Amino acid sequence: MDLLNNRSSVSEFILLGLYTSQEIQIFFFAVFFLVYVAIIVGNLLIVISVIVDTHLHSPMYFFLANLSFFDLCLSSVTTPKVIADLLRKRKTISLCGCMAQMFFVHFFGGGEMSLLIAMAMDRYVAICKPLQYQTIMNHRVLIGFLLLSWAIGSIHTTSQMVFMVGLPFCGPNVVDSIFCDLPLVIKLACTETYILELLVIANSGLLSLICFILLLISYIVMLVTIWQHSSSASSKAVSTLSAHITVVTLFFGPTIFIYVFPFKSYSADKFLSVFYSIITPLLNPIIYTLRNQEMKAAIKRLTSYHIGSWLTF
């Protein structure tokens, strides 16, 4: 990071945030604080339930617990800083802090994107090849999918940040957003960044779009398979699959929008950033728990056990 500071006269960036009105910022502080607490509690409940409840020791819940962990980490990279800034008149972030924020946003974002594909593969095998499910989705395959998600997240963010770290920042330092992200910060560099802009679009935008299309095709195949084999088991498969489709749409929708229109001024960008970093990590555990009877029962058993233990104590 010393090299980064030596090449740049800018030592910090100013974040404009959502609104300048103090009253509105206090309102958003209360809302975002409560939402972040809900994100922590909801996602931790899913992770702990999957770990301790033997009824949930299956590939689908293994992936779900890891998705909740990714959501928790992704939200924690940006949300605490956003909440703290809502109480400040001057919202700043150091150059190194900005780079670290962008690195981890894309690390966990890329990892979660890959994990959603692994979850789709799991549902594909469960629906289209049910008799071979336990054989195909064995422990080694699950660990392989998880390691691959971490690896893709690392490659995704490193391939962009390796160029960002070398950029000089010597002029404007105002980021019109609630946190640092590549498309906005790149514009502030005092050098030609056209090639790097194309790299970001190709790396993030096209990757998101291609993954979304592949997921869409796989879900269509699964829905057709379910339709051709209508039974009582199919209704459960449809319920599980609809939860996956909803989560995938919520995750990829804002991402694709941001990178399809990356270097123009859109007031919607701020709200999409809120949706991507705060709302989506909140909705994921809600969607999966409300649509999944086994998960609701496991969380109920977990909370009842701890409440009972506390009362006994």
PDB file of C-alpha atoms in Angstrom:
ATOM      1  CA  MET A   1       0.000   0.000   0.000  1.00  0.00           C
ATOM      2  CA  ASP A   2       2.997   2.322   0.328  1.00  0.00           C
ATOM      3  CA  LEU A   3       3.400   2.200  -3.454  1.00  0.00           C
ATOM      4  CA  LEU A   4      -0.246   3.182  -3.790  1.00  0.00           C
ATOM      5  CA  ASN A   5       0.183   6.219  -1.563  1.00  0.00           C
ATOM      6  CA  ASN A   6       3.415   7.279  -3.296  1.00  0.00           C
ATOM      7  CA  ARG A   7       1.781   7.337  -6.737  1.00  0.00           C
ATOM      8  CA  SER A   8      -1.274   9.318  -5.584  1.00  0.00           C
ATOM      9  CA  SER A   9      -1.570  12.763  -4.043  1.00  0.00           C
ATOM     10  CA  VAL A  10      -5.131  11.908  -2.992  1.00  0.00           C
ATOM     11  CA  SER A  11      -5.109  10.297   0.467  1.00  0.00           C
ATOM     12  CA  GLU A  12      -8.873   9.947   0.889  1.00  0.00           C
ATOM     13  CA  PHE A  13     -12.156   9.976  -1.018  1.00  0.00           C
ATOM     14  CA  ILE A  14     -15.317  11.870  -0.115  1.00  0.00           C
ATOM     15  CA  LEU A  15     -18.541   9.823  -0.312  1.00  0.00           C
ATOM     16  CA  LEU A  16     -21.658  11.867  -1.099  1.00  0.00           C
ATOM     17  CA  GLY A  17     -24.026   9.285   0.388  1.00  0.00           C
ATOM     18  CA  LEU A  18     -27.767   9.171  -0.245  1.00  0.00           C
ATOM     19  CA  TYR A  19     -29.054  12.549   0.950  1.00  0.00           C
ATOM     20  CA  THR A  20     -27.641  15.732   2.453  1.00  0.00           C
ATOM     21  CA  SER A  21     -30.638  16.385   4.732  1.00  0.00           C
ATOM     22  CA  GLN A  22     -29.728  15.605   8.359  1.00  0.00           C
ATOM     23  CA  GLU A  23     -33.283  14.504   9.232  1.00  0.00           C
ATOM     24  CA  ILE A  24     -33.434  12.026   6.337  1.00  0.00           C
ATOM     25  CA  GLN A  25     -29.981  10.696   7.211  1.00  0.00           C
ATOM     26  CA  ILE A  26     -31.066  10.006  10.799  1.00  0.00           C
ATOM     27  CA  PHE A  27     -34.098   8.135   9.448  1.00  0.00           C
ATOM     28  CA  PHE A  28     -31.885   6.032   7.153  1.00  0.00           C
ATOM     29  CA  PHE A  29     -29.466   5.420  10.039  1.00  0.00           C
ATOM     30  CA  ALA A  30     -32.265   3.831  12.076  1.00  0.00           C
ATOM     31  CA  VAL A  31     -33.534   1.808   9.106  1.00  0.00           C
ATOM     32  CA  PHE A  32     -30.102   0.587   7.959  1.00  0.00           C
ATOM     33  CA  PHE A  33     -29.050  -0.250  11.520  1.00  0.00           C
ATOM     34  CA  LEU A  34     -32.135  -2.421  12.068  1.00  0.00           C
ATOM     35  CA  VAL A  35     -31.734  -4.040   8.640  1.00  0.00           C
ATOM     36  CA  TYR A  36     -28.070  -4.844   9.327  1.00  0.00           C
ATOM     37  CA  VAL A  37     -28.952  -6.432  12.671  1.00  0.00           C
ATOM     38  CA  ALA A  38     -31.589  -8.492  10.859  1.00  0.00           C
ATOM     39  CA  ILE A  39     -28.978  -9.517   8.243  1.00  0.00           C
ATOM     40  CA  ILE A  40     -26.594 -10.718  10.956  1.00  0.00           C
ATOM     41  CA  VAL A  41     -29.269 -12.564  12.936  1.00  0.00           C
ATOM     42  CA  GLY A  42     -31.026 -14.099   9.912  1.00  0.00           C
ATOM     43  CA  ASN A  43     -27.911 -15.350   8.149  1.00  0.00           C
ATOM     44  CA  LEU A  44     -26.245 -16.570  11.359  1.00  0.00           C
ATOM     45  CA  LEU A  45     -29.404 -18.498  12.264  1.00  0.00           C
ATOM     46  CA  ILE A  46     -29.234 -20.307   8.920  1.00  0.00           C
ATOM     47  CA  VAL A  47     -25.496 -21.073   9.255  1.00  0.00           C
ATOM     48  CA  ILE A  48     -25.802 -22.331  12.849  1.00  0.00           C
ATOM     49  CA  SER A  49     -28.978 -24.329  12.111  1.00  0.00           C
ATOM     50  CA  VAL A  50     -27.308 -26.145   9.204  1.00  0.00           C
ATOM     51  CA  ILE A  51     -24.243 -26.920  11.336  1.00  0.00           C
ATOM     52  CA  VAL A  52     -26.000 -28.229  14.453  1.00  0.00           C
ATOM     53  CA  ASP A  53     -29.212 -29.755  13.044  1.00  0.00           C
ATOM     54  CA  THR A  54     -28.678 -33.220  11.548  1.00  0.00           C
ATOM     55  CA  HIS A  55     -31.928 -32.885   9.552  1.00  0.00           C
ATOM     56  CA  LEU A  56     -30.193 -30.241   7.416  1.00  0.00           C
ATOM     57  CA  HIS A  57     -27.009 -32.192   6.665  1.00  0.00           C
ATOM     58  CA  SER A  58     -27.617 -32.387   2.926  1.00  0.00           C
ATOM     59  CA  PRO A  59     -25.965 -30.754  -0.131  1.00  0.00           C
ATOM     60  CA  MET A  60     -28.745 -28.187  -0.600  1.00  0.00           C
ATOM     61  CA  TYR A  61     -28.424 -26.861   2.956  1.00  0.00           C
ATOM     62  CA  PHE A  62     -24.624 -27.020   2.794  1.00  0.00           C
ATOM     63  CA  PHE A  63     -24.755 -24.558  -0.098  1.00  0.00           C
ATOM     64  CA  LEU A  64     -27.435 -22.482   1.615  1.00  0.00           C
ATOM     65  CA  ALA A  65     -25.299 -22.078   4.753  1.00  0.00           C
ATOM     66  CA  ASN A  66     -22.352 -20.945   2.641  1.00  0.00           C
ATOM     67  CA  LEU A  67     -24.592 -18.532   0.703  1.00  0.00           C
ATOM     68  CA  SER A  68     -25.660 -17.001   4.018  1.00  0.00           C
ATOM     69  CA  PHE A  69     -21.989 -16.705   5.032  1.00  0.00           C
ATOM     70  CA  PHE A  70     -21.192 -14.916   1.753  1.00  0.00           C
ATOM     71  CA  ASP A  71     -24.192 -12.585   2.264  1.00  0.00           C
ATOM     72  CA  LEU A  72     -23.059 -11.806   5.798  1.00  0.00           C
ATOM     73  CA  CYS A  73     -19.516 -10.996   4.647  1.00  0.00           C
ATOM     74  CA  LEU A  74     -20.634  -9.009   1.589  1.00  0.00           C
ATOM     75  CA  SER A  75     -22.941  -6.829   3.640  1.00  0.00           C
ATOM     76  CA  SER A  76     -20.338  -6.356   6.402  1.00  0.00           C
ATOM     77  CA  VAL A  77     -17.803  -4.968   3.912  1.00  0.00           C
ATOM     78  CA  THR A  78     -19.930  -1.885   3.229  1.00  0.00           C
ATOM     79  CA  THR A  79     -22.925  -1.574   5.565  1.00  0.00           C
ATOM     80  CA  PRO A  80     -21.188  -0.686   8.890  1.00  0.00           C
ATOM     81  CA  LYS A  81     -19.319   2.131   7.134  1.00  0.00           C
ATOM     82  CA  VAL A  82     -22.534   3.333   5.456  1.00  0.00           C
ATOM     83  CA  ILE A  83     -24.343   3.355   8.818  1.00  0.00           C
ATOM     84  CA  ALA A  84     -21.516   5.256  10.549  1.00  0.00           C
ATOM     85  CA  ASP A  85     -21.355   7.818   7.719  1.00  0.00           C
ATOM     86  CA  LEU A  86     -25.043   8.622   8.147  1.00  0.00           C
ATOM     87  CA  LEU A  87     -24.114  10.296  11.436  1.00  0.00           C
ATOM     88  CA  ARG A  88     -21.281  12.312   9.886  1.00  0.00           C
ATOM     89  CA  LYS A  89     -21.468  15.537   7.914  1.00  0.00           C
ATOM     90  CA  ARG A  90     -18.221  14.784   6.083  1.00  0.00           C
ATOM     91  CA  LYS A  91     -18.142  11.221   4.801  1.00  0.00           C
ATOM     92  CA  THR A  92     -14.618  10.148   3.912  1.00  0.00           C
ATOM     93  CA  ILE A  93     -12.742   6.914   3.321  1.00  0.00           C
ATOM     94  CA  SER A  94      -8.972   6.531   3.027  1.00  0.00           C
ATOM     95  CA  LEU A  95      -7.398   5.539  -0.280  1.00  0.00           C
ATOM     96  CA  CYS A  96      -6.301   2.190   1.153  1.00  0.00           C
ATOM     97  CA  GLY A  97      -9.707   1.673   2.756  1.00  0.00           C
ATOM     98  CA  CYS A  98     -11.413   2.376  -0.564  1.00  0.00           C
ATOM     99  CA  MET A  99      -9.215  -0.163  -2.367  1.00  0.00           C
ATOM    100  CA  ALA A 100      -9.838  -2.758   0.350  1.00  0.00           C
ATOM    101  CA  GLN A 101     -13.590  -2.156   0.153  1.00  0.00           C
ATOM    102  CA  MET A 102     -13.635  -2.659  -3.621  1.00  0.00           C
ATOM    103  CA  PHE A 103     -11.471  -5.770  -3.323  1.00  0.00           C
ATOM    104  CA  PHE A 104     -13.747  -7.516  -0.836  1.00  0.00           C
ATOM    105  CA  VAL A 105     -16.996  -6.400  -2.494  1.00  0.00           C
ATOM    106  CA  HIS A 106     -15.914  -8.090  -5.711  1.00  0.00           C
ATOM    107  CA  PHE A 107     -14.335 -11.019  -3.890  1.00  0.00           C
ATOM    108  CA  PHE A 108     -17.502 -11.980  -2.024  1.00  0.00           C
ATOM    109  CA  GLY A 109     -19.723 -10.906  -4.928  1.00  0.00           C
ATOM    110  CA  GLY A 110     -17.838 -13.113  -7.388  1.00  0.00           C
ATOM    111  CA  GLY A 111     -17.795 -15.976  -4.888  1.00  0.00           C
ATOM    112  CA  GLU A 112     -21.537 -15.713  -4.291  1.00  0.00           C
ATOM    113  CA  MET A 113     -22.176 -15.633  -8.034  1.00  0.00           C
ATOM    114  CA  SER A 114     -20.258 -18.895  -8.420  1.00  0.00           C
ATOM    115  CA  LEU A 115     -22.018 -20.429  -5.434  1.00  0.00           C
ATOM    116  CA  LEU A 116     -25.419 -19.697  -6.978  1.00  0.00           C
ATOM    117  CA  ILE A 117     -24.341 -21.691 -10.039  1.00  0.00           C
ATOM    118  CA  ALA A 118     -23.278 -24.573  -7.754  1.00  0.00           C
ATOM    119  CA  MET A 119     -26.698 -24.420  -6.068  1.00  0.00           C
ATOM    120  CA  ALA A 120     -28.372 -24.596  -9.487  1.00  0.00           C
ATOM    121  CA  MET A 121     -26.262 -27.656 -10.336  1.00  0.00           C
ATOM    122  CA  ASP A 122     -27.343 -29.269  -7.069  1.00  0.00           C
ATOM    123  CA  ARG A 123     -31.032 -28.681  -7.853  1.00  0.00           C
ATOM    124  CA  TYR A 124     -30.516 -29.910 -11.442  1.00  0.00           C
ATOM    125  CA  VAL A 125     -29.109 -33.232 -10.232  1.00  0.00           C
ATOM    126  CA  ALA A 126     -31.794 -33.550  -7.532  1.00  0.00           C
ATOM    127  CA  ILE A 127     -34.631 -32.974 -10.020  1.00  0.00           C
ATOM    128  CA  CYS A 128     -33.319 -34.481 -13.252  1.00  0.00           C
ATOM    129  CA  LYS A 129     -31.271 -37.372 -11.803  1.00  0.00           C
ATOM    130  CA  PRO A 130     -32.801 -38.134  -8.401  1.00  0.00           C
ATOM    131  CA  LEU A 131     -31.630 -41.767  -8.213  1.00  0.00           C
ATOM    132  CA  GLN A 132     -28.004 -40.716  -8.691  1.00  0.00           C
ATOM    133  CA  TYR A 133     -28.198 -37.636  -6.468  1.00  0.00           C
ATOM    134  CA  GLN A 134     -26.314 -38.978  -3.425  1.00  0.00           C
ATOM    135  CA  THR A 135     -23.633 -40.513  -5.639  1.00  0.00           C
ATOM    136  CA  ILE A 136     -23.046 -37.391  -7.736  1.00  0.00           C
ATOM    137  CA  MET A 137     -23.337 -34.788  -4.981  1.00  0.00           C
ATOM    138  CA  ASN A 138     -20.897 -36.449  -2.600  1.00  0.00           C
ATOM    139  CA  HIS A 139     -18.753 -34.753   0.034  1.00  0.00           C
ATOM    140  CA  ARG A 140     -15.769 -34.327  -2.297  1.00  0.00           C
ATOM    141  CA  VAL A 141     -17.914 -32.626  -4.948  1.00  0.00           C
ATOM    142  CA  LEU A 142     -19.423 -30.245  -2.367  1.00  0.00           C
ATOM    143  CA  ILE A 143     -16.004 -29.182  -1.087  1.00  0.00           C
ATOM    144  CA  GLY A 144     -14.801 -28.820  -4.682  1.00  0.00           C
ATOM    145  CA  PHE A 145     -17.710 -26.497  -5.555  1.00  0.00           C
ATOM    146  CA  LEU A 146     -17.065 -24.424  -2.436  1.00  0.00           C
ATOM    147  CA  LEU A 147     -13.329 -24.086  -3.101  1.00  0.00           C
ATOM    148  CA  LEU A 148     -14.091 -23.213  -6.716  1.00  0.00           C
ATOM    149  CA  SER A 149     -16.410 -20.408  -5.544  1.00  0.00           C
ATOM    150  CA  TRP A 150     -13.661 -18.944  -3.352  1.00  0.00           C
ATOM    151  CA  ALA A 151     -11.151 -19.287  -6.189  1.00  0.00           C
ATOM    152  CA  ILE A 152     -13.401 -17.581  -8.753  1.00  0.00           C
ATOM    153  CA  GLY A 153     -14.110 -14.766  -6.300  1.00  0.00           C
ATOM    154  CA  SER A 154     -10.378 -14.310  -5.769  1.00  0.00           C
ATOM    155  CA  ILE A 155      -9.574 -14.352  -9.500  1.00  0.00           C
ATOM    156  CA  HIS A 156     -12.492 -12.038 -10.280  1.00  0.00           C
ATOM    157  CA  THR A 157     -11.411  -9.319  -7.857  1.00  0.00           C
ATOM    158  CA  THR A 158      -7.629  -9.706  -8.276  1.00  0.00           C
ATOM    159  CA  SER A 159      -7.821  -9.430 -12.073  1.00  0.00           C
ATOM    160  CA  GLN A 160      -9.372  -5.969 -11.638  1.00  0.00           C
ATOM    161  CA  MET A 161      -7.686  -4.669  -8.508  1.00  0.00           C
ATOM    162  CA  VAL A 162      -4.186  -5.418  -9.792  1.00  0.00           C
ATOM    163  CA  PHE A 163      -4.729  -2.577 -12.277  1.00  0.00           C
ATOM    164  CA  MET A 164      -6.599  -0.315  -9.836  1.00  0.00           C
ATOM    165  CA  VAL A 165      -3.782  -0.298  -7.286  1.00  0.00           C
ATOM    166  CA  GLY A 166      -1.394   1.117  -9.884  1.00  0.00           C
ATOM    167  CA  LEU A 167      -3.652   4.021 -10.913  1.00  0.00           C
ATOM    168  CA  PRO A 168      -2.600   7.537  -9.844  1.00  0.00           C
ATOM    169  CA  PHE A 169      -5.221   9.714  -8.124  1.00  0.00           C
ATOM    170  CA  CYS A 170      -4.217  13.356  -8.065  1.00  0.00           C
ATOM    171  CA  GLY A 171      -7.348  15.400  -8.767  1.00  0.00           C
ATOM    172  CA  PRO A 172     -11.057  15.030  -7.916  1.00  0.00           C
ATOM    173  CA  ASN A 173     -11.784  12.733  -4.982  1.00  0.00           C
ATOM    174  CA  VAL A 174     -15.591  12.832  -4.727  1.00  0.00           C
ATOM    175  CA  VAL A 175     -17.415   9.497  -5.166  1.00  0.00           C
ATOM    176  CA  ASP A 176     -21.134   9.947  -5.786  1.00  0.00           C
ATOM    177  CA  SER A 177     -22.196   6.815  -3.931  1.00  0.00           C
ATOM    178  CA  ILE A 178     -22.504   5.298  -0.466  1.00  0.00           C
ATOM    179  CA  PHE A 179     -19.329   3.203  -0.828  1.00  0.00           C
ATOM    180  CA  CYS A 180     -16.397   2.749  -3.197  1.00  0.00           C
ATOM    181  CA  ASP A 181     -16.943   0.721  -6.335  1.00  0.00           C
ATOM    182  CA  LEU A 182     -14.857   0.278  -9.450  1.00  0.00           C
ATOM    183  CA  PRO A 183     -16.901   2.151 -12.115  1.00  0.00           C
ATOM    184  CA  LEU A 184     -17.073   5.340 -10.040  1.00  0.00           C
ATOM    185  CA  VAL A 185     -13.534   5.308  -8.635  1.00  0.00           C
ATOM    186  CA  ILE A 186     -11.931   4.583 -12.023  1.00  0.00           C
ATOM    187  CA  LYS A 187     -13.306   7.878 -13.362  1.00  0.00           C
ATOM    188  CA  LEU A 188     -11.298   9.783 -10.727  1.00  0.00           C
ATOM    189  CA  ALA A 189      -7.894   8.511 -11.872  1.00  0.00           C
ATOM    190  CA  CYS A 190      -5.721  11.139 -13.575  1.00  0.00           C
ATOM    191  CA  THR A 191      -4.746   8.979 -16.512  1.00  0.00           C
ATOM    192  CA  GLU A 192      -6.412   7.350 -19.518  1.00  0.00           C
ATOM    193  CA  THR A 193      -8.642   4.547 -18.225  1.00  0.00           C
ATOM    194  CA  TYR A 194     -10.603   3.544 -21.335  1.00  0.00           C
ATOM    195  CA  ILE A 195      -9.001   0.088 -21.551  1.00  0.00           C
ATOM    196  CA  LEU A 196      -9.500  -0.496 -17.834  1.00  0.00           C
ATOM    197  CA  GLU A 197     -13.148   0.559 -18.136  1.00  0.00           C
ATOM    198  CA  LEU A 198     -13.639  -2.033 -20.854  1.00  0.00           C
ATOM    199  CA  LEU A 199     -11.941  -4.618 -18.655  1.00  0.00           C
ATOM    200  CA  VAL A 200     -14.318  -3.883 -15.780  1.00  0.00           C
ATOM    201  CA  ILE A 201     -17.329  -4.119 -18.088  1.00  0.00           C
ATOM    202  CA  ALA A 202     -16.092  -7.414 -19.554  1.00  0.00           C
ATOM    203  CA  ASN A 203     -15.054  -8.876 -16.219  1.00  0.00           C
ATOM    204  CA  SER A 204     -18.054  -7.910 -14.110  1.00  0.00           C
ATOM    205  CA  GLY A 205     -20.886  -7.044 -16.481  1.00  0.00           C
ATOM    206  CA  LEU A 206     -20.537  -9.758 -19.094  1.00  0.00           C
ATOM    207  CA  LEU A 207     -19.636 -12.390 -16.499  1.00  0.00           C
ATOM    208  CA  SER A 208     -22.815 -11.574 -14.576  1.00  0.00           C
ATOM    209  CA  LEU A 209     -24.917 -11.608 -17.728  1.00  0.00           C
ATOM    210  CA  ILE A 210     -23.482 -14.912 -18.989  1.00  0.00           C
ATOM    211  CA  CYS A 211     -23.918 -16.591 -15.596  1.00  0.00           C
ATOM    212  CA  PHE A 212     -27.469 -15.301 -15.369  1.00  0.00           C
ATOM    213  CA  ILE A 213     -28.330 -16.669 -18.825  1.00  0.00           C
ATOM    214  CA  LEU A 214     -26.787 -20.063 -17.983  1.00  0.00           C
ATOM    215  CA  LEU A 215     -28.739 -20.181 -14.742  1.00  0.00           C
ATOM    216  CA  LEU A 216     -31.919 -19.197 -16.562  1.00  0.00           C
ATOM    217  CA  ILE A 217     -31.452 -22.024 -19.079  1.00  0.00           C
ATOM    218  CA  SER A 218     -30.799 -24.559 -16.316  1.00  0.00           C
ATOM    219  CA  TYR A 219     -33.920 -23.491 -14.423  1.00  0.00           C
ATOM    220  CA  ILE A 220     -36.033 -23.763 -17.578  1.00  0.00           C
ATOM    221  CA  VAL A 221     -34.755 -27.330 -18.087  1.00  0.00           C
ATOM    222  CA  MET A 222     -35.612 -28.178 -14.479  1.00  0.00           C
ATOM    223  CA  LEU A 223     -39.103 -26.656 -14.713  1.00  0.00           C
ATOM    224  CA  VAL A 224     -39.806 -28.622 -17.891  1.00  0.00           C
ATOM    225  CA  THR A 225     -38.631 -31.815 -16.158  1.00  0.00           C
ATOM    226  CA  ILE A 226     -40.897 -31.114 -13.178  1.00  0.00           C
ATOM    227  CA  TRP A 227     -43.845 -30.401 -15.489  1.00  0.00           C
ATOM    228  CA  GLN A 228     -43.340 -33.723 -17.279  1.00  0.00           C
ATOM    229  CA  HIS A 229     -43.268 -35.670 -13.995  1.00  0.00           C
ATOM    230  CA  SER A 230     -46.070 -34.151 -11.977  1.00  0.00           C
ATOM    231  CA  SER A 231     -46.347 -35.696  -8.516  1.00  0.00           C
ATOM    232  CA  SER A 232     -46.451 -34.726  -4.855  1.00  0.00           C
ATOM    233  CA  ALA A 233     -42.650 -34.597  -4.840  1.00  0.00           C
ATOM    234  CA  SER A 234     -42.755 -32.188  -7.770  1.00  0.00           C
ATOM    235  CA  SER A 235     -44.660 -29.566  -5.780  1.00  0.00           C
ATOM    236  CA  LYS A 236     -41.883 -29.549  -3.167  1.00  0.00           C
ATOM    237  CA  ALA A 237     -39.301 -29.265  -5.946  1.00  0.00           C
ATOM    238  CA  VAL A 238     -41.184 -26.302  -7.453  1.00  0.00           C
ATOM    239  CA  SER A 239     -41.268 -24.554  -4.069  1.00  0.00           C
ATOM    240  CA  THR A 240     -37.529 -25.041  -3.547  1.00  0.00           C
ATOM    241  CA  LEU A 241     -36.739 -24.065  -7.120  1.00  0.00           C
ATOM    242  CA  SER A 242     -38.870 -20.914  -6.984  1.00  0.00           C
ATOM    243  CA  ALA A 243     -36.871 -19.746  -3.952  1.00  0.00           C
ATOM    244  CA  HIS A 244     -33.631 -20.262  -5.886  1.00  0.00           C
ATOM    245  CA  ILE A 245     -34.979 -18.399  -8.926  1.00  0.00           C
ATOM    246  CA  THR A 246     -36.098 -15.471  -6.766  1.00  0.00           C
ATOM    247  CA  VAL A 247     -32.678 -15.190  -5.082  1.00  0.00           C
ATOM    248  CA  VAL A 248     -30.835 -15.429  -8.418  1.00  0.00           C
ATOM    249  CA  THR A 249     -33.032 -12.692  -9.924  1.00  0.00           C
ATOM    250  CA  LEU A 250     -32.487 -10.409  -6.929  1.00  0.00           C
ATOM    251  CA  PHE A 251     -28.725 -10.968  -7.019  1.00  0.00           C
ATOM    252  CA  PHE A 252     -28.063 -10.642 -10.736  1.00  0.00           C
ATOM    253  CA  GLY A 253     -30.659  -7.973 -11.568  1.00  0.00           C
ATOM    254  CA  PRO A 254     -28.965  -4.996  -9.851  1.00  0.00           C
ATOM    255  CA  THR A 255     -25.483  -6.235 -10.834  1.00  0.00           C
ATOM    256  CA  ILE A 256     -26.321  -6.446 -14.535  1.00  0.00           C
ATOM    257  CA  PHE A 257     -28.017  -3.027 -14.469  1.00  0.00           C
ATOM    258  CA  ILE A 258     -25.025  -1.347 -12.818  1.00  0.00           C
ATOM    259  CA  TYR A 259     -22.525  -2.725 -15.326  1.00  0.00           C
ATOM    260  CA  VAL A 260     -24.667  -2.317 -18.439  1.00  0.00           C
ATOM    261  CA  PHE A 261     -24.703   1.439 -17.700  1.00  0.00           C
ATOM    262  CA  PRO A 262     -21.355   1.793 -15.899  1.00  0.00           C
ATOM    263  CA  PHE A 263     -19.861   5.199 -16.685  1.00  0.00           C
ATOM    264  CA  LYS A 264     -22.852   7.484 -16.993  1.00  0.00           C
ATOM    265  CA  SER A 265     -24.655   9.472 -14.357  1.00  0.00           C
ATOM    266  CA  TYR A 266     -27.707   7.634 -13.066  1.00  0.00           C
ATOM    267  CA  SER A 267     -29.350   8.633  -9.794  1.00  0.00           C
ATOM    268  CA  ALA A 268     -30.656   5.053  -9.551  1.00  0.00           C
ATOM    269  CA  ASP A 269     -27.096   3.796  -8.998  1.00  0.00           C
ATOM    270  CA  LYS A 270     -27.185   4.764  -5.316  1.00  0.00           C
ATOM    271  CA  PHE A 271     -30.412   2.909  -4.707  1.00  0.00           C
ATOM    272  CA  LEU A 272     -29.145  -0.120  -6.626  1.00  0.00           C
ATOM    273  CA  SER A 273     -26.025  -0.076  -4.434  1.00  0.00           C
ATOM    274  CA  VAL A 274     -28.240  -0.120  -1.342  1.00  0.00           C
ATOM    275  CA  PHE A 275     -30.274  -2.953  -2.813  1.00  0.00           C
ATOM    276  CA  TYR A 276     -27.176  -4.953  -3.730  1.00  0.00           C
ATOM    277  CA  SER A 277     -25.295  -4.577  -0.441  1.00  0.00           C
ATOM    278  CA  ILE A 278     -28.086  -4.292   2.141  1.00  0.00           C
ATOM    279  CA  ILE A 279     -31.471  -5.460   0.868  1.00  0.00           C
ATOM    280  CA  THR A 280     -30.393  -8.634  -0.969  1.00  0.00           C
ATOM    281  CA  PRO A 281     -28.491 -10.106   2.031  1.00  0.00           C
ATOM    282  CA  LEU A 282     -31.643  -9.465   4.082  1.00  0.00           C
ATOM    283  CA  LEU A 283     -34.072 -10.991   1.573  1.00  0.00           C
ATOM    284  CA  ASN A 284     -32.108 -14.198   0.967  1.00  0.00           C
ATOM    285  CA  PRO A 285     -32.636 -15.725   4.450  1.00  0.00           C
ATOM    286  CA  ILE A 286     -36.257 -14.519   4.467  1.00  0.00           C
ATOM    287  CA  ILE A 287     -36.985 -16.150   1.106  1.00  0.00           C
ATOM    288  CA  TYR A 288     -35.384 -19.464   2.042  1.00  0.00           C
ATOM    289  CA  THR A 289     -36.918 -19.691   5.524  1.00  0.00           C
ATOM    290  CA  LEU A 290     -40.433 -18.681   4.495  1.00  0.00           C
ATOM    291  CA  ARG A 291     -40.501 -21.131   1.574  1.00  0.00           C
ATOM    292  CA  ASN A 292     -38.755 -24.030   3.328  1.00  0.00           C
ATOM    293  CA  GLN A 293     -40.575 -25.954   6.045  1.00  0.00           C
ATOM    294  CA  GLU A 294     -37.450 -27.912   7.062  1.00  0.00           C
ATOM    295  CA  MET A 295     -35.470 -24.719   7.603  1.00  0.00           C
ATOM    296  CA  LYS A 296     -38.275 -23.100   9.579  1.00  0.00           C
ATOM    297  CA  ALA A 297     -38.556 -26.212  11.761  1.00  0.00           C
ATOM    298  CA  ALA A 298     -34.777 -26.294  12.326  1.00  0.00           C
ATOM    299  CA  ILE A 299     -34.655 -22.626  13.342  1.00  0.00           C
ATOM    300  CA  LYS A 300     -37.611 -23.195  15.656  1.00  0.00           C
ATOM    301  CA  ARG A 301     -35.843 -26.170  17.269  1.00  0.00           C
ATOM    302  CA  LEU A 302     -32.646 -24.142  17.640  1.00  0.00           C
ATOM    303  CA  THR A 303     -34.306 -21.121  19.247  1.00  0.00           C
ATOM    304  CA  SER A 304     -36.535 -23.283  21.467  1.00  0.00           C
ATOM    305  CA  TYR A 305     -33.531 -25.254  22.719  1.00  0.00           C
ATOM    306  CA  HIS A 306     -31.542 -22.139  23.614  1.00  0.00           C
ATOM    307  CA  ILE A 307     -34.535 -20.403  25.205  1.00  0.00           C
ATOM    308  CA  GLY A 308     -35.242 -23.537  27.234  1.00  0.00           C
ATOM    309  CA  SER A 309     -31.586 -23.800  28.284  1.00  0.00           C
ATOM    310  CA  TRP A 310     -31.549 -20.131  29.288  1.00  0.00           C
ATOM    311  CA  LEU A 311     -34.727 -20.506  31.362  1.00  0.00           C
ATOM    312  CA  THR A 312     -33.345 -23.618  33.054  1.00  0.00           C
ATOM    313  CA  PHE A 313     -30.133 -21.808  33.843  1.00  0.00           C
TER     314      PHE A 313
END
